[in-house]
Short mmCIF file of C-alpha atoms and ligand atoms in Angstrom, two decimals:
data_model
loop_
_atom_site.label_atom_id
_atom_site.label_comp_id
_atom_site.label_asym_id
_atom_site.label_seq_id
_atom_site.Cartn_x
_atom_site.Cartn_y
_atom_site.Cartn_z
CA MET P 250 3.00 -28.63 0.24
CA ILE P 251 3.64 -25.80 2.60
CA ILE P 252 1.45 -22.66 2.49
CA SER P 253 3.14 -19.51 3.74
CA LEU P 254 1.51 -16.51 5.02
CA GLN P 255 2.80 -13.03 4.96
CA GLY P 256 1.34 -9.59 6.06
CA ILE P 257 2.36 -6.50 4.07
CA CYS P 258 1.70 -3.45 6.27
CA TYR P 259 1.74 -0.86 3.59
CA ASP P 260 -0.81 1.75 2.33
CA ALA P 261 1.44 4.60 1.19
CA LYS P 262 0.19 4.28 -2.51
CA SER P 263 -3.62 4.73 -1.57
CA SER P 264 -5.10 7.60 -3.51
CA PHE P 265 -7.91 8.51 -1.07
CA LEU P 266 -7.51 7.22 2.56
CA GLN P 267 -4.90 5.61 4.61
CA GLY P 268 -5.71 2.56 6.92
CA PRO P 269 -4.98 -0.82 5.09
CA LYS P 270 -1.46 -1.08 6.57
CA LEU P 271 -3.35 -1.68 9.97
CA ALA P 272 -5.15 -4.72 8.42
CA PRO P 273 -3.03 -7.88 8.73
CA PRO P 274 -3.01 -8.45 12.53
CA LEU P 275 -6.80 -7.82 12.61
CA ILE P 276 -7.47 -10.43 9.87
CA ARG P 277 -5.42 -12.99 11.88
CA GLU P 278 -7.26 -12.08 15.02
CA ALA P 279 -10.61 -12.72 13.25
CA LEU P 280 -9.44 -15.93 11.75
CA TYR P 281 -8.46 -17.39 15.11
CA SER P 282 -11.27 -15.82 17.19
CA ASP P 283 -13.19 -18.17 19.39
CA SER P 284 -16.41 -16.85 17.78
CA SER P 285 -15.98 -19.47 14.93
CA ASN P 286 -14.04 -22.70 14.07
CA LEU P 287 -11.27 -23.30 11.74
CA PHE P 288 -13.39 -25.46 9.18
CA ALA P 289 -13.88 -24.36 5.62
CA GLU P 290 -17.13 -24.93 3.93
CA GLN P 291 -15.70 -27.91 1.85
CA GLY P 292 -15.09 -29.80 4.91
CA ASN P 293 -11.41 -29.46 5.95
CA SER P 294 -10.03 -27.40 8.88
CA ILE P 295 -7.03 -25.12 8.20
CA GLU P 296 -5.28 -26.98 11.18
CA HIS P 297 -4.70 -29.75 8.69
CA ILE P 298 -2.65 -27.46 6.45
CA ASN P 299 1.12 -27.15 6.77
CA LEU P 300 1.05 -23.37 7.37
CA ASN P 301 4.17 -21.54 7.80
CA ASP P 302 3.21 -17.95 9.13
CA GLU P 303 6.00 -15.48 8.36
CA GLY P 304 4.31 -12.65 10.32
CA ASP P 305 3.67 -9.16 9.37
CA PHE P 306 6.09 -6.76 7.89
CA ALA P 307 6.08 -2.92 8.24
CA ILE P 308 7.12 -1.52 4.88
CA SER P 309 8.96 1.82 4.60
CA ASP P 310 10.18 1.36 1.02
CA TYR P 311 7.88 -0.03 -1.86
CA LEU P 312 10.90 -1.97 -3.17
CA GLU P 313 11.08 -4.09 -0.05
CA ILE P 314 7.75 -5.92 -0.89
CA GLU P 315 9.27 -7.74 -3.86
CA THR P 316 12.49 -8.79 -1.70
CA ILE P 317 10.26 -9.98 1.23
CA THR P 318 7.98 -11.85 -1.06
CA ALA P 319 10.76 -13.53 -2.94
CA ASN P 320 12.20 -14.67 0.43
CA HIS P 321 8.92 -16.29 1.44
CA LEU P 322 8.17 -17.72 -1.93
CA LYS P 323 10.49 -20.74 -1.92
CA LYS P 324 10.70 -23.36 -4.66
CA ASP P 325 7.18 -25.31 -4.84
CA SER P 326 5.63 -23.36 -2.02
CA LYS P 327 2.59 -21.40 -1.96
CA LEU P 328 2.02 -18.08 -0.43
CA ILE P 329 -1.02 -16.02 0.73
CA THR P 330 -0.43 -12.18 1.44
CA LEU P 331 -2.55 -9.94 3.61
CA GLY P 332 -2.44 -6.39 2.66
CA GLY P 333 -2.03 -3.50 2.57
CA ASP P 334 -3.32 -1.45 -0.30
CA HIS P 335 -3.49 -2.91 -3.74
CA SER P 336 -0.26 -1.52 -5.10
CA ILE P 337 1.54 -4.48 -3.27
CA THR P 338 0.27 -6.96 -5.92
CA PHE P 339 2.63 -5.58 -8.60
CA PRO P 340 5.88 -6.45 -6.67
CA ILE P 341 4.38 -9.60 -5.38
CA ILE P 342 3.59 -10.79 -8.84
CA LYS P 343 7.10 -9.74 -9.91
CA ALA P 344 8.51 -12.18 -7.29
CA TYR P 345 6.21 -14.88 -8.52
CA HIS P 346 7.34 -14.62 -12.12
CA GLU P 347 10.62 -16.45 -11.44
CA HIS P 348 8.75 -19.52 -10.11
CA TYR P 349 5.67 -19.23 -12.25
CA PRO P 350 6.53 -17.86 -15.88
CA LYS P 351 3.03 -18.91 -16.75
CA LEU P 352 0.57 -17.50 -14.45
CA ASP P 353 -3.09 -16.74 -14.74
CA ILE P 354 -4.70 -14.11 -12.33
CA LEU P 355 -8.29 -13.93 -11.11
CA HIS P 356 -8.71 -10.35 -9.94
CA ILE P 357 -11.84 -9.65 -7.82
CA ASP P 358 -12.31 -5.85 -7.30
CA ALA P 359 -14.80 -3.00 -7.85
CA HIS P 360 -12.10 -1.36 -9.85
CA GLY P 361 -9.93 -2.44 -12.86
CA ASP P 362 -6.70 -0.82 -11.29
CA LEU P 363 -5.49 -0.44 -14.84
CA TYR P 364 -4.52 3.20 -14.89
CA ASP P 365 -1.24 4.01 -16.68
CA HIS P 366 -0.58 6.33 -13.75
CA PHE P 367 -2.80 7.93 -11.08
CA GLU P 368 -1.97 11.38 -9.90
CA GLY P 369 1.39 11.10 -11.29
CA ASP P 370 2.25 7.75 -9.66
CA PRO P 371 2.58 4.56 -11.95
CA TYR P 372 2.79 2.52 -8.83
CA SER P 373 -0.51 3.81 -7.25
CA HIS P 374 -3.02 1.28 -6.02
CA ALA P 375 -4.99 2.29 -9.13
CA CYS P 376 -2.36 0.88 -11.44
CA PRO P 377 -0.90 -2.59 -10.35
CA PHE P 378 -2.65 -4.61 -13.14
CA ALA P 379 -1.35 -2.07 -15.83
CA ARG P 380 2.22 -2.80 -14.67
CA ILE P 381 1.84 -6.51 -14.37
CA MET P 382 0.32 -6.76 -17.95
CA GLU P 383 2.76 -4.46 -19.52
CA LYS P 384 5.68 -6.46 -18.14
CA GLY P 385 4.11 -9.69 -19.31
CA LEU P 386 3.86 -11.20 -15.75
CA ALA P 387 0.37 -12.86 -16.34
CA SER P 388 -0.60 -15.18 -19.10
CA ARG P 389 -4.07 -14.12 -18.41
CA LEU P 390 -5.91 -11.71 -16.42
CA VAL P 391 -9.58 -12.11 -15.62
CA GLN P 392 -11.31 -9.35 -13.70
CA VAL P 393 -14.63 -9.79 -11.98
CA GLY P 394 -16.75 -7.43 -9.75
CA ILE P 395 -15.73 -4.50 -11.91
CA ARG P 396 -18.14 -1.60 -11.80
CA THR P 397 -16.15 1.66 -12.25
CA LEU P 398 -14.61 1.50 -15.70
CA SER P 399 -13.45 4.78 -17.20
CA THR P 400 -12.85 5.18 -20.92
CA HIS P 401 -9.12 5.04 -20.13
CA GLN P 402 -9.38 1.88 -18.24
CA ARG P 403 -11.59 0.15 -21.09
CA GLU P 404 -8.71 1.33 -23.55
CA GLN P 405 -6.07 -0.19 -21.24
CA ALA P 406 -8.04 -3.41 -20.89
CA ALA P 407 -8.38 -3.74 -24.58
CA LYS P 408 -4.50 -2.95 -25.13
CA PHE P 409 -3.53 -5.71 -22.60
CA GLY P 410 -6.08 -8.27 -23.52
CA VAL P 411 -7.68 -8.13 -20.16
CA GLU P 412 -10.95 -10.21 -19.85
CA ILE P 413 -13.38 -8.30 -17.71
CA ILE P 414 -16.62 -9.78 -16.50
CA GLU P 415 -18.28 -6.54 -15.27
CA MET P 416 -20.44 -6.73 -12.13
CA LYS P 417 -23.53 -5.96 -14.10
CA ASP P 418 -22.76 -9.02 -16.20
CA HIS P 419 -21.73 -11.52 -13.60
CA ALA P 420 -22.55 -15.21 -13.56
CA LEU P 421 -20.47 -18.06 -12.32
CA SER P 422 -20.94 -19.71 -15.66
CA LYS P 423 -18.94 -16.86 -17.39
CA ILE P 424 -15.80 -17.64 -15.24
CA PRO P 425 -13.37 -19.31 -17.82
CA LYS P 426 -11.59 -22.42 -17.17
CA PHE P 427 -7.84 -21.57 -16.13
CA GLU P 428 -5.13 -23.75 -17.69
CA ASN P 429 -2.13 -22.30 -15.86
CA PRO P 430 -1.38 -22.00 -12.09
CA LEU P 431 -3.77 -19.51 -10.70
CA TYR P 432 -3.19 -16.39 -8.38
CA ILE P 433 -6.33 -14.78 -6.85
CA SER P 434 -6.09 -11.14 -5.96
CA LEU P 435 -9.02 -10.10 -3.73
CA ASP P 436 -9.69 -6.33 -3.14
CA MET P 437 -12.33 -6.15 -0.29
CA ASP P 438 -14.19 -3.28 -2.13
CA ALA P 439 -15.33 -5.97 -4.72
CA PHE P 440 -17.95 -6.67 -2.06
CA ASP P 441 -21.00 -4.43 -1.66
CA PRO P 442 -20.12 -1.91 1.19
CA ALA P 443 -23.19 -3.42 2.98
CA TYR P 444 -21.08 -6.60 3.46
CA ALA P 445 -17.75 -4.90 3.77
CA PRO P 446 -17.87 -1.33 5.26
CA GLY P 447 -14.12 -1.50 6.18
CA VAL P 448 -12.78 -0.26 2.81
CA SER P 449 -11.59 3.11 1.48
CA HIS P 450 -13.70 3.38 -1.55
CA TYR P 451 -17.48 2.63 -1.23
CA GLU P 452 -18.78 1.42 -4.59
CA PRO P 453 -22.38 0.04 -3.98
CA GLY P 454 -23.69 -2.57 -6.16
CA GLY P 455 -21.08 -5.15 -5.41
CA PHE P 456 -20.85 -8.85 -4.53
CA SER P 457 -22.53 -10.44 -1.62
CA ALA P 458 -20.27 -12.57 0.70
CA ARG P 459 -21.88 -15.60 -0.65
CA GLN P 460 -21.15 -14.86 -4.37
CA VAL P 461 -17.47 -14.60 -3.66
CA ILE P 462 -17.35 -17.78 -1.66
CA ASP P 463 -19.15 -19.63 -4.41
CA LEU P 464 -16.70 -18.26 -6.90
CA ILE P 465 -13.71 -19.44 -4.87
CA LEU P 466 -15.37 -22.96 -4.25
CA SER P 467 -15.99 -23.27 -7.99
CA LEU P 468 -12.50 -22.87 -9.09
CA LYS P 469 -10.84 -26.14 -10.59
CA ALA P 470 -7.32 -24.70 -11.35
CA GLU P 471 -4.38 -25.09 -8.85
CA ILE P 472 -4.31 -22.09 -6.80
CA ILE P 473 -0.71 -21.11 -6.04
CA GLY P 474 -1.11 -17.83 -4.33
CA ALA P 475 -3.53 -15.06 -3.29
CA ASP P 476 -3.66 -11.79 -1.69
CA ILE P 477 -6.49 -10.12 0.36
CA VAL P 478 -6.01 -6.35 0.16
CA GLU P 479 -7.63 -2.96 0.86
CA TYR P 480 -9.23 -3.83 4.20
CA ASN P 481 -9.31 -0.56 5.97
CA PRO P 482 -9.88 -1.07 9.71
CA THR P 483 -10.49 2.81 10.26
CA ARG P 484 -13.73 2.41 8.36
CA ASP P 485 -14.84 -0.89 9.60
CA VAL P 486 -18.11 -1.53 11.73
CA ASN P 487 -17.92 -4.20 14.67
CA LYS P 488 -14.94 -5.69 12.78
CA MET P 489 -17.34 -7.35 10.34
CA THR P 490 -15.06 -6.67 7.33
CA ALA P 491 -12.27 -8.31 9.31
CA TYR P 492 -14.23 -11.36 9.67
CA LEU P 493 -15.19 -11.49 6.02
CA ALA P 494 -11.60 -11.22 5.00
CA ALA P 495 -10.74 -14.05 7.50
CA LYS P 496 -13.57 -16.21 6.14
CA LEU P 497 -12.15 -15.71 2.58
CA LEU P 498 -8.67 -16.35 3.92
CA LYS P 499 -9.92 -19.72 5.34
CA GLU P 500 -11.75 -20.74 2.19
CA ILE P 501 -8.77 -19.85 0.03
CA MET P 502 -6.20 -21.64 2.32
CA VAL P 503 -8.13 -24.75 2.32
CA LYS P 504 -8.67 -24.64 -1.51
CA MET P 505 -5.03 -24.21 -1.95
CA GLY P 506 -4.00 -26.86 0.55
MN1 LIG M 52 -7.95 -2.82 -6.20
MN1 LIG M 53 -10.87 -1.62 -5.45
#
């Protein structure tokens, strides 16, 4: 099994600050930094993975994201995407649908990203999971880390049957058993800003690094794809958020491989 890696340098659909388009090369740099080795916690090194790095793509048109992803998502391949803001997840999942008509999604985020539209844009980074669910692209959507639900987003979650384990209620024992191939969408603002200052939206009261690593390690389903989004280098401190993103990338890669 080959695991492909692509960087999607795009943040035009961020509602508050720009910056996530700068993230992909900095996450790679942190991953391969001499400050650490390439072993994941379960014991394997990413050097033993058949990794096909497609490189980073500067995106000028939102529609390119689906095409680029479809080109990299060959039959029976797995793909990890470095973002970019969270708007990229909708076109990515559109590309997945052809290969994975039954797909479960584990969405790790401070925000539900379920707005019908945000400031007039239905493709805003506040909306991707509304678009995914209304197009029937996910068999199941489970959200964790959520701590900003508005009345509108609660209504949207009920309408689409989204299963939300709010941050205040989090426990590993509440994570369901996934039956279908699993896609993980990790928004870096799911972490408490103390662990991940390099994000656009500070939402205190979030996950520790340990909690998200334990969540990834606990998964039993076959993970066929993932994205790591919303890292904003312009807000980072000593690259600590880049290193956190790289750590999660390493753990997800080995879990997938
Ligand atoms: Mn998000
Ligand atoms: Mn978020």
